[in-house]
PDB file of C-alpha atoms in Angstrom:
ATOM      1  CA  THR A   1     -33.522  55.321 214.245  1.00 39.00           C
ATOM      2  CA  THR A   2     -32.573  52.446 216.528  1.00 41.00           C
ATOM      3  CA  MET A   3     -32.938  52.300 220.291  1.00 43.00           C
ATOM      4  CA  THR A   4     -30.673  50.224 222.500  1.00 41.00           C
ATOM      5  CA  VAL A   5     -30.406  49.584 226.215  1.00 41.00           C
ATOM      6  CA  ALA A   6     -27.091  47.749 225.971  1.00 39.00           C
ATOM      7  CA  GLU A   7     -23.595  49.177 225.851  1.00 42.00           C
ATOM      8  CA  ALA A   8     -20.197  47.555 225.696  1.00 40.00           C
ATOM      9  CA  LYS A   9     -18.084  49.103 228.428  1.00 44.00           C
ATOM     10  CA  ALA A  10     -14.373  49.442 227.837  1.00 47.00           C
ATOM     11  CA  LYS A  11     -13.623  52.388 230.106  1.00 51.00           C
ATOM     12  CA  GLY A  12     -10.067  52.702 231.323  1.00 50.00           C
ATOM     13  CA  TYR A  13     -10.704  51.046 234.662  1.00 45.00           C
ATOM     14  CA  TYR A  14     -12.271  47.908 233.158  1.00 48.00           C
ATOM     15  CA  ILE A  15      -9.372  46.754 231.026  1.00 59.00           C
ATOM     16  CA  PRO A  16      -5.806  47.800 232.079  1.00 58.00           C
ATOM     17  CA  ASP A  17      -4.197  45.765 234.870  1.00 57.00           C
ATOM     18  CA  ASN A  18      -1.054  47.203 236.419  1.00 49.00           C
ATOM     19  CA  TYR A  19       1.706  44.609 236.845  1.00 40.00           C
ATOM     20  CA  LYS A  20       4.924  46.102 238.155  1.00 43.00           C
ATOM     21  CA  GLU A  21       7.080  43.551 236.378  1.00 39.00           C
ATOM     22  CA  SER A  22       5.630  44.545 232.990  1.00 53.00           C
ATOM     23  CA  THR A  23       6.946  47.273 230.748  1.00 70.00           C
ATOM     24  CA  VAL A  24       3.358  47.922 229.641  1.00 77.00           C
ATOM     25  CA  PRO A  25       0.075  47.140 231.411  1.00 84.00           C
ATOM     26  CA  SER A  26      -1.595  43.836 230.694  1.00 87.00           C
ATOM     27  CA  LEU A  27      -5.122  43.972 229.308  1.00 91.00           C
ATOM     28  CA  ASN A  28      -8.004  42.124 230.953  1.00 92.00           C
ATOM     29  CA  PHE A  29     -10.909  41.524 228.587  1.00 95.00           C
ATOM     30  CA  ARG A  30     -12.744  38.895 230.642  1.00 93.00           C
ATOM     31  CA  GLU A  31     -15.644  41.044 231.857  1.00 91.00           C
ATOM     32  CA  VAL A  32     -16.361  42.903 228.652  1.00 93.00           C
ATOM     33  CA  ASP A  33     -15.925  39.763 226.503  1.00 96.00           C
ATOM     34  CA  GLY A  34     -18.640  38.090 228.543  1.00 94.00           C
ATOM     35  CA  ALA A  35     -21.074  40.860 227.639  1.00 92.00           C
ATOM     36  CA  LEU A  36     -20.110  40.764 223.980  1.00 96.00           C
ATOM     37  CA  LYS A  37     -20.589  37.005 223.771  1.00 97.00           C
ATOM     38  CA  VAL A  38     -24.186  37.490 224.902  1.00 96.00           C
ATOM     39  CA  ALA A  39     -24.644  40.278 222.342  1.00 95.00           C
ATOM     40  CA  ALA A  40     -23.184  38.196 219.530  1.00 96.00           C
ATOM     41  CA  LYS A  41     -25.329  35.183 220.448  1.00 96.00           C
ATOM     42  CA  ASN A  42     -28.456  37.317 220.229  1.00 96.00           C
ATOM     43  CA  GLY A  43     -27.572  39.102 217.005  1.00 95.00           C
ATOM     44  CA  LEU A  44     -27.143  42.538 218.571  1.00 94.00           C
ATOM     45  CA  LYS A  45     -24.996  45.429 217.406  1.00 93.00           C
ATOM     46  CA  MET A  46     -23.132  47.348 220.096  1.00 94.00           C
ATOM     47  CA  ARG A  47     -21.912  50.838 220.893  1.00 95.00           C
ATOM     48  CA  ALA A  48     -18.568  50.677 222.694  1.00 96.00           C
ATOM     49  CA  HIS A  49     -17.705  53.188 225.431  1.00 95.00           C
ATOM     50  CA  THR A  50     -15.029  54.587 225.905  1.00 95.00           C
ATOM     51  CA  LEU A  51     -11.339  54.775 224.933  1.00 97.00           C
ATOM     52  CA  VAL A  52     -10.331  58.147 226.428  1.00 98.00           C
ATOM     53  CA  TRP A  53     -11.900  59.529 229.596  1.00 96.00           C
ATOM     54  CA  HIS A  54     -10.615  61.521 232.577  1.00 95.00           C
ATOM     55  CA  SER A  55     -12.657  59.736 235.239  1.00 92.00           C
ATOM     56  CA  GLN A  56     -11.927  56.203 236.481  1.00 88.00           C
ATOM     57  CA  THR A  57      -8.707  56.058 234.484  1.00 92.00           C
ATOM     58  CA  PRO A  58      -5.884  55.209 236.930  1.00 93.00           C
ATOM     59  CA  THR A  59      -3.262  57.894 237.413  1.00 95.00           C
ATOM     60  CA  TRP A  60      -0.429  55.387 236.889  1.00 94.00           C
ATOM     61  CA  TRP A  61      -1.471  55.228 233.232  1.00 95.00           C
ATOM     62  CA  PHE A  62      -0.056  58.757 232.814  1.00 96.00           C
ATOM     63  CA  ARG A  63       3.172  58.324 234.768  1.00 96.00           C
ATOM     64  CA  GLU A  64       6.687  57.027 234.328  1.00 95.00           C
ATOM     65  CA  ASP A  65       7.138  53.281 234.834  1.00 91.00           C
ATOM     66  CA  PHE A  66       3.345  53.041 235.299  1.00 92.00           C
ATOM     67  CA  LYS A  67       3.747  53.948 238.969  1.00 92.00           C
ATOM     68  CA  SER A  68       1.186  56.131 240.734  1.00 92.00           C
ATOM     69  CA  ASP A  69       3.941  58.215 242.350  1.00 93.00           C
ATOM     70  CA  GLY A  70       5.984  58.544 239.160  1.00 95.00           C
ATOM     71  CA  ALA A  71       6.459  61.781 237.263  1.00 97.00           C
ATOM     72  CA  TYR A  72       4.094  62.577 234.420  1.00 98.00           C
ATOM     73  CA  VAL A  73       5.366  61.360 231.062  1.00 97.00           C
ATOM     74  CA  SER A  74       5.875  63.650 228.081  1.00 97.00           C
ATOM     75  CA  LYS A  75       3.252  64.368 225.438  1.00 98.00           C
ATOM     76  CA  GLU A  76       5.220  62.221 223.014  1.00 97.00           C
ATOM     77  CA  GLU A  77       5.211  59.251 225.381  1.00 97.00           C
ATOM     78  CA  MET A  78       1.520  59.685 226.178  1.00 97.00           C
ATOM     79  CA  ASN A  79       0.692  59.773 222.480  1.00 98.00           C
ATOM     80  CA  LYS A  80       2.444  56.418 222.139  1.00 96.00           C
ATOM     81  CA  ARG A  81       0.451  54.991 225.055  1.00 96.00           C
ATOM     82  CA  ILE A  82      -2.819  56.185 223.544  1.00 97.00           C
ATOM     83  CA  ASP A  83      -1.867  54.608 220.241  1.00 97.00           C
ATOM     84  CA  TRP A  84      -0.792  51.320 221.883  1.00 96.00           C
ATOM     85  CA  TYR A  85      -3.962  51.061 223.953  1.00 96.00           C
ATOM     86  CA  ILE A  86      -6.379  51.813 221.127  1.00 97.00           C
ATOM     87  CA  GLU A  87      -4.588  49.407 218.786  1.00 97.00           C
ATOM     88  CA  LYS A  88      -4.699  46.564 221.311  1.00 96.00           C
ATOM     89  CA  VAL A  89      -8.286  47.148 222.424  1.00 96.00           C
ATOM     90  CA  GLY A  90      -9.654  47.845 218.962  1.00 96.00           C
ATOM     91  CA  LYS A  91      -7.978  44.896 217.288  1.00 95.00           C
ATOM     92  CA  HIS A  92      -9.061  42.549 220.085  1.00 97.00           C
ATOM     93  CA  PHE A  93     -12.751  43.278 219.607  1.00 97.00           C
ATOM     94  CA  ASP A  94     -12.601  43.437 215.823  1.00 96.00           C
ATOM     95  CA  THR A  95     -10.829  40.059 215.778  1.00 97.00           C
ATOM     96  CA  GLU A  96     -12.858  38.244 218.449  1.00 97.00           C
ATOM     97  CA  PHE A  97     -16.227  39.810 217.541  1.00 97.00           C
ATOM     98  CA  PRO A  98     -16.006  40.963 213.909  1.00 96.00           C
ATOM     99  CA  GLY A  99     -18.794  43.309 212.885  1.00 96.00           C
ATOM    100  CA  LEU A 100     -20.371  43.418 216.344  1.00 97.00           C
ATOM    101  CA  ILE A 101     -19.274  46.908 217.413  1.00 97.00           C
ATOM    102  CA  TYR A 102     -20.599  49.478 214.970  1.00 97.00           C
ATOM    103  CA  ALA A 103     -19.732  52.614 216.972  1.00 98.00           C
ATOM    104  CA  TRP A 104     -17.033  53.648 219.463  1.00 98.00           C
ATOM    105  CA  ASP A 105     -17.147  56.565 221.882  1.00 98.00           C
ATOM    106  CA  VAL A 106     -13.491  57.331 221.266  1.00 98.00           C
ATOM    107  CA  VAL A 107     -13.305  60.343 223.598  1.00 98.00           C
ATOM    108  CA  ASN A 108     -15.716  61.139 226.423  1.00 98.00           C
ATOM    109  CA  GLU A 109     -16.448  64.345 228.377  1.00 98.00           C
ATOM    110  CA  GLN A 110     -13.413  66.509 227.625  1.00 98.00           C
ATOM    111  CA  ALA A 111     -15.280  69.803 227.171  1.00 98.00           C
ATOM    112  CA  SER A 112     -15.586  72.058 230.206  1.00 97.00           C
ATOM    113  CA  ASP A 113     -19.038  73.219 231.284  1.00 96.00           C
ATOM    114  CA  ALA A 114     -17.609  76.749 231.203  1.00 96.00           C
ATOM    115  CA  GLY A 115     -16.311  76.329 227.660  1.00 97.00           C
ATOM    116  CA  GLY A 116     -12.916  75.201 226.444  1.00 98.00           C
ATOM    117  CA  ILE A 117     -11.125  71.982 227.291  1.00 98.00           C
ATOM    118  CA  ARG A 118     -11.569  70.231 230.638  1.00 98.00           C
ATOM    119  CA  MET A 119      -8.777  71.105 233.058  1.00 97.00           C
ATOM    120  CA  GLY A 120      -7.685  69.610 236.384  1.00 97.00           C
ATOM    121  CA  THR A 121      -7.236  66.089 235.003  1.00 97.00           C
ATOM    122  CA  ASP A 122      -4.266  63.829 234.347  1.00 98.00           C
ATOM    123  CA  TRP A 123      -4.740  64.569 230.655  1.00 98.00           C
ATOM    124  CA  ALA A 124      -4.494  68.304 231.312  1.00 98.00           C
ATOM    125  CA  ALA A 125      -1.408  67.766 233.501  1.00 98.00           C
ATOM    126  CA  ILE A 126       0.379  66.470 230.407  1.00 98.00           C
ATOM    127  CA  TYR A 127      -1.283  68.351 227.551  1.00 98.00           C
ATOM    128  CA  GLY A 128      -2.405  71.573 229.232  1.00 96.00           C
ATOM    129  CA  GLY A 129      -5.176  73.185 227.214  1.00 94.00           C
ATOM    130  CA  SER A 130      -4.241  71.376 224.008  1.00 98.00           C
ATOM    131  CA  THR A 131      -6.601  69.020 222.176  1.00 98.00           C
ATOM    132  CA  GLU A 132      -3.607  66.961 221.008  1.00 98.00           C
ATOM    133  CA  TYR A 133      -4.607  63.886 223.024  1.00 98.00           C
ATOM    134  CA  ILE A 134      -8.153  64.027 221.665  1.00 98.00           C
ATOM    135  CA  LEU A 135      -6.880  64.186 218.115  1.00 98.00           C
ATOM    136  CA  GLN A 136      -4.321  61.443 218.769  1.00 98.00           C
ATOM    137  CA  ALA A 137      -7.084  59.170 220.035  1.00 98.00           C
ATOM    138  CA  PHE A 138      -9.141  59.710 216.901  1.00 98.00           C
ATOM    139  CA  LYS A 139      -6.133  59.244 214.607  1.00 98.00           C
ATOM    140  CA  SER A 140      -5.357  55.941 216.303  1.00 98.00           C
ATOM    141  CA  ALA A 141      -8.994  54.819 216.244  1.00 98.00           C
ATOM    142  CA  ASP A 142      -9.199  55.723 212.568  1.00 98.00           C
ATOM    143  CA  GLN A 143      -6.075  53.658 211.888  1.00 98.00           C
ATOM    144  CA  TYR A 144      -6.891  50.540 213.891  1.00 98.00           C
ATOM    145  CA  LEU A 145     -10.673  50.148 214.103  1.00 98.00           C
ATOM    146  CA  ALA A 146     -12.730  48.557 211.344  1.00 97.00           C
ATOM    147  CA  LYS A 147     -13.307  51.081 208.573  1.00 97.00           C
ATOM    148  CA  ASP A 148     -17.093  51.023 208.901  1.00 97.00           C
ATOM    149  CA  THR A 149     -16.971  51.796 212.648  1.00 98.00           C
ATOM    150  CA  ILE A 150     -18.407  55.223 213.457  1.00 98.00           C
ATOM    151  CA  LEU A 151     -16.066  57.234 215.690  1.00 99.00           C
ATOM    152  CA  PHE A 152     -17.777  59.391 218.328  1.00 99.00           C
ATOM    153  CA  TYR A 153     -16.976  62.309 220.554  1.00 99.00           C
ATOM    154  CA  ASN A 154     -19.451  62.017 223.481  1.00 98.00           C
ATOM    155  CA  ASP A 155     -20.374  64.535 226.217  1.00 98.00           C
ATOM    156  CA  TYR A 156     -23.001  65.635 228.750  1.00 97.00           C
ATOM    157  CA  ASN A 157     -24.671  69.067 229.156  1.00 97.00           C
ATOM    158  CA  ASP A 158     -24.571  68.773 225.396  1.00 98.00           C
ATOM    159  CA  CYS A 159     -27.314  71.344 224.795  1.00 98.00           C
ATOM    160  CA  ASP A 160     -25.733  74.205 226.770  1.00 97.00           C
ATOM    161  CA  PRO A 161     -24.778  76.813 224.120  1.00 98.00           C
ATOM    162  CA  VAL A 162     -21.330  77.549 225.603  1.00 98.00           C
ATOM    163  CA  LYS A 163     -20.388  73.898 225.946  1.00 98.00           C
ATOM    164  CA  ALA A 164     -21.929  73.017 222.584  1.00 98.00           C
ATOM    165  CA  ALA A 165     -19.656  75.583 220.925  1.00 98.00           C
ATOM    166  CA  THR A 166     -16.608  73.815 222.380  1.00 98.00           C
ATOM    167  CA  ILE A 167     -17.903  70.402 221.317  1.00 98.00           C
ATOM    168  CA  CYS A 168     -18.474  71.709 217.783  1.00 98.00           C
ATOM    169  CA  ARG A 169     -14.888  73.013 217.751  1.00 98.00           C
ATOM    170  CA  PHE A 170     -13.646  69.583 218.821  1.00 98.00           C
ATOM    171  CA  LEU A 171     -15.697  67.922 216.089  1.00 98.00           C
ATOM    172  CA  LYS A 172     -14.288  70.234 213.423  1.00 98.00           C
ATOM    173  CA  GLU A 173     -10.719  69.551 214.569  1.00 98.00           C
ATOM    174  CA  ILE A 174     -11.376  65.808 214.691  1.00 98.00           C
ATOM    175  CA  ARG A 175     -12.813  65.861 211.188  1.00 98.00           C
ATOM    176  CA  GLU A 176      -9.502  67.211 209.904  1.00 98.00           C
ATOM    177  CA  VAL A 177      -7.470  64.227 211.185  1.00 98.00           C
ATOM    178  CA  LEU A 178      -9.783  61.462 209.942  1.00 98.00           C
ATOM    179  CA  THR A 179      -9.207  59.714 206.655  1.00 98.00           C
ATOM    180  CA  GLU A 180     -11.640  60.180 203.808  1.00 97.00           C
ATOM    181  CA  GLY A 181     -14.717  58.018 204.173  1.00 97.00           C
ATOM    182  CA  ARG A 182     -14.503  57.551 207.951  1.00 98.00           C
ATOM    183  CA  LYS A 183     -17.794  58.511 209.623  1.00 98.00           C
ATOM    184  CA  LEU A 184     -17.654  60.993 212.505  1.00 99.00           C
ATOM    185  CA  GLY A 185     -20.256  60.817 215.262  1.00 98.00           C
ATOM    186  CA  ALA A 186     -21.469  63.321 217.856  1.00 99.00           C
ATOM    187  CA  GLY A 187     -22.738  61.757 221.073  1.00 98.00           C
ATOM    188  CA  MET A 188     -25.306  63.717 223.061  1.00 98.00           C
ATOM    189  CA  GLN A 189     -25.684  62.020 226.444  1.00 98.00           C
ATOM    190  CA  GLY A 190     -29.153  63.483 227.040  1.00 98.00           C
ATOM    191  CA  HIS A 191     -29.370  63.517 230.841  1.00 97.00           C
ATOM    192  CA  HIS A 192     -32.353  65.885 230.976  1.00 97.00           C
ATOM    193  CA  ASP A 193     -35.000  66.891 233.493  1.00 96.00           C
ATOM    194  CA  MET A 194     -38.667  67.756 233.021  1.00 97.00           C
ATOM    195  CA  LEU A 195     -38.064  71.410 232.107  1.00 96.00           C
ATOM    196  CA  THR A 196     -34.498  71.838 230.908  1.00 97.00           C
ATOM    197  CA  PRO A 197     -33.036  71.979 228.408  1.00 97.00           C
ATOM    198  CA  THR A 198     -36.006  73.403 226.552  1.00 98.00           C
ATOM    199  CA  TYR A 199     -37.408  71.929 223.352  1.00 98.00           C
ATOM    200  CA  GLU A 200     -35.816  74.775 221.372  1.00 98.00           C
ATOM    201  CA  THR A 201     -32.432  74.357 223.057  1.00 98.00           C
ATOM    202  CA  ILE A 202     -32.315  70.607 222.354  1.00 98.00           C
ATOM    203  CA  GLU A 203     -33.340  71.176 218.747  1.00 98.00           C
ATOM    204  CA  THR A 204     -30.725  73.898 218.219  1.00 98.00           C
ATOM    205  CA  ALA A 205     -27.886  71.817 219.674  1.00 98.00           C
ATOM    206  CA  THR A 206     -28.844  68.669 217.775  1.00 98.00           C
ATOM    207  CA  ARG A 207     -28.918  70.637 214.543  1.00 98.00           C
ATOM    208  CA  LYS A 208     -25.467  72.127 215.229  1.00 98.00           C
ATOM    209  CA  TYR A 209     -23.968  68.675 215.681  1.00 98.00           C
ATOM    210  CA  ALA A 210     -25.767  67.360 212.600  1.00 98.00           C
ATOM    211  CA  GLU A 211     -24.219  70.178 210.575  1.00 98.00           C
ATOM    212  CA  ILE A 212     -20.732  68.806 211.331  1.00 98.00           C
ATOM    213  CA  ALA A 213     -20.996  65.093 212.135  1.00 98.00           C
ATOM    214  CA  ASP A 214     -22.175  62.338 209.811  1.00 98.00           C
ATOM    215  CA  VAL A 215     -24.176  60.731 212.602  1.00 98.00           C
ATOM    216  CA  VAL A 216     -25.654  61.910 215.917  1.00 98.00           C
ATOM    217  CA  HIS A 217     -26.498  59.504 218.753  1.00 98.00           C
ATOM    218  CA  ILE A 218     -28.407  60.285 221.933  1.00 98.00           C
ATOM    219  CA  THR A 219     -26.255  58.044 224.069  1.00 98.00           C
ATOM    220  CA  GLU A 220     -27.488  58.099 227.694  1.00 97.00           C
ATOM    221  CA  LEU A 221     -31.058  59.365 227.641  1.00 98.00           C
ATOM    222  CA  ASP A 222     -33.051  59.636 230.855  1.00 98.00           C
ATOM    223  CA  ILE A 223     -35.394  62.223 232.418  1.00 98.00           C
ATOM    224  CA  LYS A 224     -35.128  63.364 236.038  1.00 97.00           C
ATOM    225  CA  SER A 225     -38.326  63.871 238.036  1.00 97.00           C
ATOM    226  CA  SER A 226     -40.129  67.194 238.405  1.00 96.00           C
ATOM    227  CA  VAL A 227     -38.709  69.611 240.951  1.00 93.00           C
ATOM    228  CA  GLY A 228     -40.475  69.006 244.259  1.00 93.00           C
ATOM    229  CA  PHE A 229     -41.918  65.635 243.199  1.00 95.00           C
ATOM    230  CA  ASP A 230     -42.683  63.593 246.323  1.00 95.00           C
ATOM    231  CA  GLY A 231     -43.268  60.234 244.670  1.00 94.00           C
ATOM    232  CA  LYS A 232     -47.018  60.106 245.374  1.00 95.00           C
ATOM    233  CA  ASP A 233     -48.906  60.971 242.182  1.00 97.00           C
ATOM    234  CA  LEU A 234     -47.131  58.631 239.786  1.00 97.00           C
ATOM    235  CA  GLU A 235     -49.828  58.803 237.121  1.00 97.00           C
ATOM    236  CA  THR A 236     -49.453  62.558 236.690  1.00 98.00           C
ATOM    237  CA  GLU A 237     -45.657  62.389 236.807  1.00 98.00           C
ATOM    238  CA  PHE A 238     -45.490  59.536 234.303  1.00 98.00           C
ATOM    239  CA  THR A 239     -47.789  61.438 231.934  1.00 98.00           C
ATOM    240  CA  LYS A 240     -45.561  64.525 232.089  1.00 98.00           C
ATOM    241  CA  GLU A 241     -42.544  62.353 231.493  1.00 98.00           C
ATOM    242  CA  GLY A 242     -44.200  60.744 228.484  1.00 98.00           C
ATOM    243  CA  HIS A 243     -44.776  64.150 226.906  1.00 98.00           C
ATOM    244  CA  ARG A 244     -41.132  65.039 227.551  1.00 98.00           C
ATOM    245  CA  TYR A 245     -39.912  61.915 225.775  1.00 98.00           C
ATOM    246  CA  LYS A 246     -42.372  62.589 222.948  1.00 98.00           C
ATOM    247  CA  ASP A 247     -40.924  66.085 222.461  1.00 98.00           C
ATOM    248  CA  ILE A 248     -37.397  64.690 222.237  1.00 98.00           C
ATOM    249  CA  TYR A 249     -38.446  62.097 219.690  1.00 97.00           C
ATOM    250  CA  GLU A 250     -40.237  64.759 217.647  1.00 98.00           C
ATOM    251  CA  ILE A 251     -36.984  66.739 217.528  1.00 98.00           C
ATOM    252  CA  VAL A 252     -35.179  63.628 216.271  1.00 98.00           C
ATOM    253  CA  ARG A 253     -37.751  63.127 213.541  1.00 97.00           C
ATOM    254  CA  LYS A 254     -37.533  66.796 212.549  1.00 98.00           C
ATOM    255  CA  ILE A 255     -33.735  66.690 212.267  1.00 98.00           C
ATOM    256  CA  ASN A 256     -33.885  63.488 210.234  1.00 98.00           C
ATOM    257  CA  GLU A 257     -36.426  64.974 207.827  1.00 98.00           C
ATOM    258  CA  GLU A 258     -34.064  67.913 207.251  1.00 98.00           C
ATOM    259  CA  HIS A 259     -31.269  65.443 206.563  1.00 98.00           C
ATOM    260  CA  LYS A 260     -33.415  63.595 204.022  1.00 98.00           C
ATOM    261  CA  LYS A 261     -34.102  66.885 202.252  1.00 98.00           C
ATOM    262  CA  GLY A 262     -30.369  67.558 202.032  1.00 97.00           C
ATOM    263  CA  SER A 263     -30.180  70.547 204.375  1.00 96.00           C
ATOM    264  CA  LEU A 264     -28.192  68.725 207.076  1.00 97.00           C
ATOM    265  CA  LYS A 265     -25.062  66.593 206.709  1.00 97.00           C
ATOM    266  CA  GLY A 266     -25.903  64.291 209.610  1.00 98.00           C
ATOM    267  CA  TYR A 267     -28.911  62.634 211.184  1.00 98.00           C
ATOM    268  CA  VAL A 268     -29.880  60.965 214.471  1.00 98.00           C
ATOM    269  CA  GLN A 269     -29.239  57.246 214.024  1.00 98.00           C
ATOM    270  CA  ASN A 270     -29.600  55.899 217.548  1.00 96.00           C
ATOM    271  CA  ILE A 271     -31.199  56.582 220.922  1.00 97.00           C
ATOM    272  CA  THR A 272     -29.731  54.672 223.862  1.00 96.00           C
ATOM    273  CA  ILE A 273     -31.886  54.714 226.997  1.00 97.00           C
ATOM    274  CA  TRP A 274     -29.743  54.848 230.144  1.00 96.00           C
ATOM    275  CA  GLY A 275     -31.102  51.733 231.801  1.00 96.00           C
ATOM    276  CA  THR A 276     -33.808  49.131 231.381  1.00 94.00           C
ATOM    277  CA  HIS A 277     -36.312  50.026 234.120  1.00 97.00           C
ATOM    278  CA  ASP A 278     -36.613  52.600 236.892  1.00 97.00           C
ATOM    279  CA  PRO A 279     -35.131  50.688 239.887  1.00 96.00           C
ATOM    280  CA  VAL A 280     -31.748  50.247 238.189  1.00 96.00           C
ATOM    281  CA  SER A 281     -31.296  53.893 237.194  1.00 97.00           C
ATOM    282  CA  TRP A 282     -28.114  55.617 238.355  1.00 95.00           C
ATOM    283  CA  LEU A 283     -30.368  58.509 239.482  1.00 96.00           C
ATOM    284  CA  LYS A 284     -31.689  56.432 242.376  1.00 93.00           C
ATOM    285  CA  THR A 285     -28.663  57.411 244.467  1.00 92.00           C
ATOM    286  CA  SER A 286     -26.938  60.727 245.024  1.00 92.00           C
ATOM    287  CA  ASN A 287     -24.174  61.693 242.617  1.00 87.00           C
ATOM    288  CA  SER A 288     -22.376  64.894 241.725  1.00 85.00           C
ATOM    289  CA  VAL A 289     -21.440  64.321 238.092  1.00 84.00           C
ATOM    290  CA  GLY A 290     -23.184  65.590 234.963  1.00 81.00           C
ATOM    291  CA  GLY A 291     -26.888  64.739 235.069  1.00 83.00           C
ATOM    292  CA  SER A 292     -26.641  64.326 238.840  1.00 87.00           C
ATOM    293  CA  ALA A 293     -29.360  63.442 241.347  1.00 91.00           C
ATOM    294  CA  ASP A 294     -29.624  64.554 244.990  1.00 90.00           C
ATOM    295  CA  GLY A 295     -30.620  61.146 246.341  1.00 90.00           C
ATOM    296  CA  LYS A 296     -33.729  62.655 247.947  1.00 91.00           C
ATOM    297  CA  THR A 297     -36.176  63.217 245.082  1.00 93.00           C
ATOM    298  CA  PRO A 298     -37.874  59.977 243.960  1.00 96.00           C
ATOM    299  CA  GLN A 299     -36.679  59.196 240.446  1.00 97.00           C
ATOM    300  CA  TYR A 300     -38.539  57.315 237.703  1.00 97.00           C
ATOM    301  CA  PRO A 301     -36.495  58.281 234.623  1.00 98.00           C
ATOM    302  CA  LEU A 302     -36.857  55.354 232.218  1.00 98.00           C
ATOM    303  CA  LEU A 303     -39.377  53.713 229.882  1.00 98.00           C
ATOM    304  CA  PHE A 304     -40.394  50.848 232.186  1.00 98.00           C
ATOM    305  CA  ASP A 305     -41.556  50.931 235.809  1.00 97.00           C
ATOM    306  CA  ASP A 306     -40.496  48.906 238.853  1.00 95.00           C
ATOM    307  CA  TYR A 307     -42.261  45.814 237.510  1.00 96.00           C
ATOM    308  CA  TYR A 308     -41.136  46.159 233.878  1.00 96.00           C
ATOM    309  CA  GLY A 309     -44.472  47.682 232.915  1.00 97.00           C
ATOM    310  CA  ALA A 310     -44.453  50.007 229.901  1.00 98.00           C
ATOM    311  CA  LYS A 311     -44.910  53.635 230.955  1.00 98.00           C
ATOM    312  CA  PRO A 312     -46.317  56.513 228.841  1.00 98.00           C
ATOM    313  CA  ALA A 313     -42.668  57.285 227.985  1.00 98.00           C
ATOM    314  CA  TYR A 314     -42.459  53.941 226.174  1.00 98.00           C
ATOM    315  CA  TRP A 315     -45.617  54.645 224.181  1.00 97.00           C
ATOM    316  CA  ALA A 316     -44.242  58.084 223.267  1.00 95.00           C
ATOM    317  CA  PHE A 317     -41.760  56.230 221.046  1.00 94.00           C
ATOM    318  CA  VAL A 318     -43.959  53.346 219.908  1.00 94.00           C
ATOM    319  CA  ASN A 319     -46.892  55.522 218.878  1.00 91.00           C
TER     320      ASN A 319
END
């Protein structure tokens, strides 16, 4: 199992630039290439995130003439755009940084919390309740990305039984469109709190994904503070947090032992912690997305404190 705190970001809003005189968008790799140059210089391997997402992808990407007020294009046209984008992005990184990216989050967060596919997005406006765009993305990634790159479906609330059932359905459908030998990954974001999901719920969900996927990654792990925590007794809170991280790592070890014995197809290969140290956590401010924080409860969700000191959560892994 490897643990990383770095991620190559290629979300839709980082790369496409909309130039009205162009028949297709231009691609701007300056920001992400800067990060990858640092990674390459230091001998790191990177997870890349993400090729298809509903959030922060400009609406003009889905519309005629790439204009925000244009009509939605057809499924056939959108499939071509998906294919074009993944070919250009994938080949750029594989050419400029060969062997650096070992895993891609091809599709991110397209399962509804209530079960079924996510609706109310530009993707749904074109495809309705069909998974066609998800499968197209994986077919294109399988065609254009280096053959040893692991292709991931990634999502949050990944331990909820209803949502997990949808994710498992996606994974099974994706498996059918991949060529023989291509590794399929299941990404569990892992935005947890001190009590939920329970140990048993995390274990059950991880095992379900490992029954289908070749590889499971915990991709965005952090732990929200206890309900009612006022920020005063840090020692007690950090100790509780350390035990929570220890439980999660024990689940990983248990799943991997089952894989070694041959009872599970997949195993947990990677744990990515969602930030380096507490002050930079996204939970420090209010947000309303999956794994959200209210902006009022003091949050200390990571392995290192405000001064880069190792917390009990760090030693939960090291020990």
